[in-house]
PDB file of C-alpha atoms in Angstrom:
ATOM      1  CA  UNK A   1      51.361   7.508  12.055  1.00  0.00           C
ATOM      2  CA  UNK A   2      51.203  11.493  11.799  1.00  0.00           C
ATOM      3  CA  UNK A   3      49.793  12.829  14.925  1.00  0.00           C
ATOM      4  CA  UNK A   4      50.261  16.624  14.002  1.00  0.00           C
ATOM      5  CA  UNK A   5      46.799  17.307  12.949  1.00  0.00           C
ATOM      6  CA  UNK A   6      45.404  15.965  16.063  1.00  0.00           C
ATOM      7  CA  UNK A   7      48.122  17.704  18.084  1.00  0.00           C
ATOM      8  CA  UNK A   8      47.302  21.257  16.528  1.00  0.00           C
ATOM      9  CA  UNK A   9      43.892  20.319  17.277  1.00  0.00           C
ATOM     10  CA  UNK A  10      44.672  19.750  20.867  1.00  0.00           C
ATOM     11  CA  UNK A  11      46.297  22.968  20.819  1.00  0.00           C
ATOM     12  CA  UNK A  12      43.000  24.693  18.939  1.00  0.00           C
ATOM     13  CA  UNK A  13      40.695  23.172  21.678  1.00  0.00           C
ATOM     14  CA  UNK A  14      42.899  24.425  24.447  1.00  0.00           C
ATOM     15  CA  UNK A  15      42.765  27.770  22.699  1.00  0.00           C
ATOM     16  CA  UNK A  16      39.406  27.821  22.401  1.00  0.00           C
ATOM     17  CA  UNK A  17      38.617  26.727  25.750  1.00  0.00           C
ATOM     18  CA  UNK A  18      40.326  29.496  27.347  1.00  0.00           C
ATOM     19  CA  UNK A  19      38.759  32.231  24.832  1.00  0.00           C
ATOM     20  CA  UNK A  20      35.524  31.062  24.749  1.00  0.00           C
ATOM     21  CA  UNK A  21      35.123  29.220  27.846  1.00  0.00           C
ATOM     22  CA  UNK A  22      35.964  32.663  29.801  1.00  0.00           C
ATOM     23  CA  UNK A  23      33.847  34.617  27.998  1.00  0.00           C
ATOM     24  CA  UNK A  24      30.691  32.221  28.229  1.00  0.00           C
ATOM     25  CA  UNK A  25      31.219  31.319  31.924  1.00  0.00           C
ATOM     26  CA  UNK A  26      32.140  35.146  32.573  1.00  0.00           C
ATOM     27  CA  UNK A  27      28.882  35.894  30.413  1.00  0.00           C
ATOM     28  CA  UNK A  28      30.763  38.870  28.580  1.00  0.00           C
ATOM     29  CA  UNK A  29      32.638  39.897  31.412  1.00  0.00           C
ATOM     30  CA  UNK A  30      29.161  40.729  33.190  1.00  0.00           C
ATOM     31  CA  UNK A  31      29.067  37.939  35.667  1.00  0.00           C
ATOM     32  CA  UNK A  32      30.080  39.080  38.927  1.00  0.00           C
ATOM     33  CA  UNK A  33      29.659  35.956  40.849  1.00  0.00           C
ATOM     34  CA  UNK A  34      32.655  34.883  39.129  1.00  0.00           C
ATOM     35  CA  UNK A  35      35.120  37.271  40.630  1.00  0.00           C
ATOM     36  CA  UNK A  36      33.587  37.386  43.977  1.00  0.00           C
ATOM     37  CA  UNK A  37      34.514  33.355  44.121  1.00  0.00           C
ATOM     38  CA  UNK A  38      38.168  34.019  43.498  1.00  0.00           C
ATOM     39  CA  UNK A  39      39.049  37.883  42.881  1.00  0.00           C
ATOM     40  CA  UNK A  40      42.203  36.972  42.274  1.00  0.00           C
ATOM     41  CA  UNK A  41      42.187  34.428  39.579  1.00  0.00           C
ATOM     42  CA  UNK A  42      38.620  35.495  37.925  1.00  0.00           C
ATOM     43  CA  UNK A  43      38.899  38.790  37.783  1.00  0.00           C
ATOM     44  CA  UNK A  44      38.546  41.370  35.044  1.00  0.00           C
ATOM     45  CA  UNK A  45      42.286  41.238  34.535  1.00  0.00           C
ATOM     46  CA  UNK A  46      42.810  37.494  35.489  1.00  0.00           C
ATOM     47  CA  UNK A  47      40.413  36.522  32.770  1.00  0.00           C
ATOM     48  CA  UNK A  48      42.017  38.413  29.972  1.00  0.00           C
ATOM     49  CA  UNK A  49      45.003  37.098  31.347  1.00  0.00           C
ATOM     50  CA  UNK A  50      43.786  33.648  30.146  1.00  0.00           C
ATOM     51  CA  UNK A  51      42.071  34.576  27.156  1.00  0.00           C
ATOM     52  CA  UNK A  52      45.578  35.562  26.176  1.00  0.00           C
ATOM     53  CA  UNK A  53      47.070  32.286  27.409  1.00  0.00           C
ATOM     54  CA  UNK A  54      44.296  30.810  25.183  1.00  0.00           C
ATOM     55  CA  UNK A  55      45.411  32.782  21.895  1.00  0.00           C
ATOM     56  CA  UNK A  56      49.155  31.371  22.720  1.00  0.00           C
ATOM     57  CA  UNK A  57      47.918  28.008  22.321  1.00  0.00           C
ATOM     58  CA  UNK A  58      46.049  28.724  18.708  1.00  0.00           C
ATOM     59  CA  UNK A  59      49.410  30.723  17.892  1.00  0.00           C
ATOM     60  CA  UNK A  60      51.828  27.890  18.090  1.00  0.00           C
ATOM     61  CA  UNK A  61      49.747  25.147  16.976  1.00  0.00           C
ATOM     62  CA  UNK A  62      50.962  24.329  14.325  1.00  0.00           C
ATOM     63  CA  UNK A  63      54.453  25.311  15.325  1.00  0.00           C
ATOM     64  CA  UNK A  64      54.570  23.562  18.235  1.00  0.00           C
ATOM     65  CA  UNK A  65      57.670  21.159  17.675  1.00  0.00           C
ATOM     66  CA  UNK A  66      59.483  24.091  17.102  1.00  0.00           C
ATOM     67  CA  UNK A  67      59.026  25.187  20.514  1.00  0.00           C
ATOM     68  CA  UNK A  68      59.400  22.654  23.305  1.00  0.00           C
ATOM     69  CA  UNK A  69      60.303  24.398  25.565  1.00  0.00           C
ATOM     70  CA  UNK A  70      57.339  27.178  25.642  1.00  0.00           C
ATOM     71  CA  UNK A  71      54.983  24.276  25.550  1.00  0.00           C
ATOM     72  CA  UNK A  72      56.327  23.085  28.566  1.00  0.00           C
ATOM     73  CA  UNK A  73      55.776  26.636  29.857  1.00  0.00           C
ATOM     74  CA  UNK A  74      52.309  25.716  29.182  1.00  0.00           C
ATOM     75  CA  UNK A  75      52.160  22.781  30.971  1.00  0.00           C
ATOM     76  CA  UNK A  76      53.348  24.040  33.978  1.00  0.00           C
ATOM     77  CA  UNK A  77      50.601  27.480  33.522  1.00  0.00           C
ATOM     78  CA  UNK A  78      47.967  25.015  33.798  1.00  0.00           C
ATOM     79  CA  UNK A  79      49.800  22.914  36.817  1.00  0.00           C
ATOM     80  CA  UNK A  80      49.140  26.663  38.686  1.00  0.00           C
ATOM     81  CA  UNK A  81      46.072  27.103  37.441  1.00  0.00           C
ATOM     82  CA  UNK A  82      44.928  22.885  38.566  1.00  0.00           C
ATOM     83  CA  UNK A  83      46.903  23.556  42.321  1.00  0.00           C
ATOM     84  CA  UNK A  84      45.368  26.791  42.869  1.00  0.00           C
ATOM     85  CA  UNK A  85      41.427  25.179  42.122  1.00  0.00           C
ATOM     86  CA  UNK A  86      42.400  22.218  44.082  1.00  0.00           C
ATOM     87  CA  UNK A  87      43.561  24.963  47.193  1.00  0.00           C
ATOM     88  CA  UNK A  88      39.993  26.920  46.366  1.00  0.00           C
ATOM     89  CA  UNK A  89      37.984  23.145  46.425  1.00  0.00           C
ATOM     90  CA  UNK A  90      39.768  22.459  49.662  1.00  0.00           C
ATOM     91  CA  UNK A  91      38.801  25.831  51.478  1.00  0.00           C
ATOM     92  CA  UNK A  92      35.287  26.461  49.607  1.00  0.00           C
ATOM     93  CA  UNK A  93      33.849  23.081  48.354  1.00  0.00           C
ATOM     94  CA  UNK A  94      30.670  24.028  50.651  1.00  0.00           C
ATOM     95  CA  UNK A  95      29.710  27.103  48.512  1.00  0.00           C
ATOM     96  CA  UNK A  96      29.481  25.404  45.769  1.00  0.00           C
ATOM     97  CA  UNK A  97      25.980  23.646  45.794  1.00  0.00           C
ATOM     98  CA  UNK A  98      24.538  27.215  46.356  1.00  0.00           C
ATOM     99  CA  UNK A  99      26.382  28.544  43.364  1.00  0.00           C
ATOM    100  CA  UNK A 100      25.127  25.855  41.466  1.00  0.00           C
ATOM    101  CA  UNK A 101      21.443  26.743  42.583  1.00  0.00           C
ATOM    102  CA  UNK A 102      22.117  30.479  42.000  1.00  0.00           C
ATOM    103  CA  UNK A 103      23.808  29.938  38.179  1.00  0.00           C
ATOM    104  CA  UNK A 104      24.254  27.088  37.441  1.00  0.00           C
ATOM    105  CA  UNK A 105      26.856  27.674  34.714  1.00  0.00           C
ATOM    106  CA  UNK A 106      29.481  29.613  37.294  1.00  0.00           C
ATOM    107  CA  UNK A 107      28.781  26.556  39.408  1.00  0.00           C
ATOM    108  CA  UNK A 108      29.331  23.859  36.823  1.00  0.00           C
ATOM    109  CA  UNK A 109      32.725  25.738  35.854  1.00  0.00           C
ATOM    110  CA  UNK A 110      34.116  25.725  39.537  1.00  0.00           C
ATOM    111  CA  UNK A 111      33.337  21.824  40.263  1.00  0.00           C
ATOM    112  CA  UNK A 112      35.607  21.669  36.781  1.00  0.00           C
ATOM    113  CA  UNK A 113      37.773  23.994  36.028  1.00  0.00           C
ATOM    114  CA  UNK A 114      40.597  22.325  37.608  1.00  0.00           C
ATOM    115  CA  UNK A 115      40.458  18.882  36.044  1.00  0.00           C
ATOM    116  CA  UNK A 116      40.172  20.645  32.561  1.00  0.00           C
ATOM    117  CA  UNK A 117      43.836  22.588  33.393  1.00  0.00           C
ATOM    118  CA  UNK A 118      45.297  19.402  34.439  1.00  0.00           C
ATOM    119  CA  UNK A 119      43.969  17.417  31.523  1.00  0.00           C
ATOM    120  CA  UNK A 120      45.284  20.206  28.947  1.00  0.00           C
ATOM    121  CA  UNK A 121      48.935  20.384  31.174  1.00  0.00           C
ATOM    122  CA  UNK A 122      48.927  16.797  30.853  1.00  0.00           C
ATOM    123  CA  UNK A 123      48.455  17.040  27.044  1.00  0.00           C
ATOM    124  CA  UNK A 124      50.757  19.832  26.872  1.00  0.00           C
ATOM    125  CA  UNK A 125      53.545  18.098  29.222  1.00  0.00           C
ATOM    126  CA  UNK A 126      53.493  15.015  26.564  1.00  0.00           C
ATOM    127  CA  UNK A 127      53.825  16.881  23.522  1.00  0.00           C
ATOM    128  CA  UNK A 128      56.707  18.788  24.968  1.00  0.00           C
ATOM    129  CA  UNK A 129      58.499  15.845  26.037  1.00  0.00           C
ATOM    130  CA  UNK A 130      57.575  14.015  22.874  1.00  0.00           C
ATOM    131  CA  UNK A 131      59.136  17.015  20.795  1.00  0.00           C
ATOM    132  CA  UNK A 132      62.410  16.499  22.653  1.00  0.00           C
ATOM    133  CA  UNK A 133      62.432  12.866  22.748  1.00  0.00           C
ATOM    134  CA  UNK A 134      62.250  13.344  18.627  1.00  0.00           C
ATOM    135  CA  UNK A 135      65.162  15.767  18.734  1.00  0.00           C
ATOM    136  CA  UNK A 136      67.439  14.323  20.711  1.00  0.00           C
ATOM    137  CA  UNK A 137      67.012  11.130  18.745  1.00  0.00           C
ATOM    138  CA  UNK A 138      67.910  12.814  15.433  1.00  0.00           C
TER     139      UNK A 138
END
């Protein structure tokens, strides 16, 4: 069974979902709720940041298996990126109802944002291992 069109797919989605996803949630970099929940990580900068993550992803998909290793680089990008919401849910959970009221998308994104990462490190974790399961067994 050929899995590489659904793998570059994966990789497409997970592209997309950083481009497209930052720009909606940051509503053209206009939202400023967004950064004042976590300066660091949704700022200006820290959203370009993974807009730029997110054009990686397209770049290599259908290259992956020629890079394991950078997808595993991946993988662990979005372990940060899962750790650091789960630290934020631990220390602001509260504010989040209130967000929700206030914009509802910016809400929405922070109850989520995390289990997305995780979900796309755990898909990028398994195609990098996968890749040099195949290798080593040539």
């Amino acid at each position: 069974m050929n899995l590489r069109p659904s793998i570059t797919l994966g990789f497409q989605i997970a592209g997309c979902v950083n481009v497209f996803g930052s720009l909606l949630v940051s509503a053209g970099f206009t939202n400023r709720l967004l950064p004042s929940l976590d300066p660091v990580v949704f700022s200006n900068f820290g959203l370009i940041a993974i807009m730029l993550w997110g054009l990686a992803y397209v770049a290599v998909s259908r290259s992956y298996q020629h890079v394991p290793y950078l997808i595993m680089v991946f993988a662990l990008e979005k372990l940060v990126y899962a750790v650091i919401w789960i630290v934020w849910m631990s220390r602001f959970a509260e504010r989040l109802p209130g967000v929700v009221s206030a914009a509802p998308m910016t809400g929405i994104f922070f109850y989520t944002y995390g289990v997305v990462d995780f979900l796309f490190g755990v898909f990028f974790a398994s195609v990098a291992v996968t890749t040099l399961r195949q290798r080593a067994s040539r």
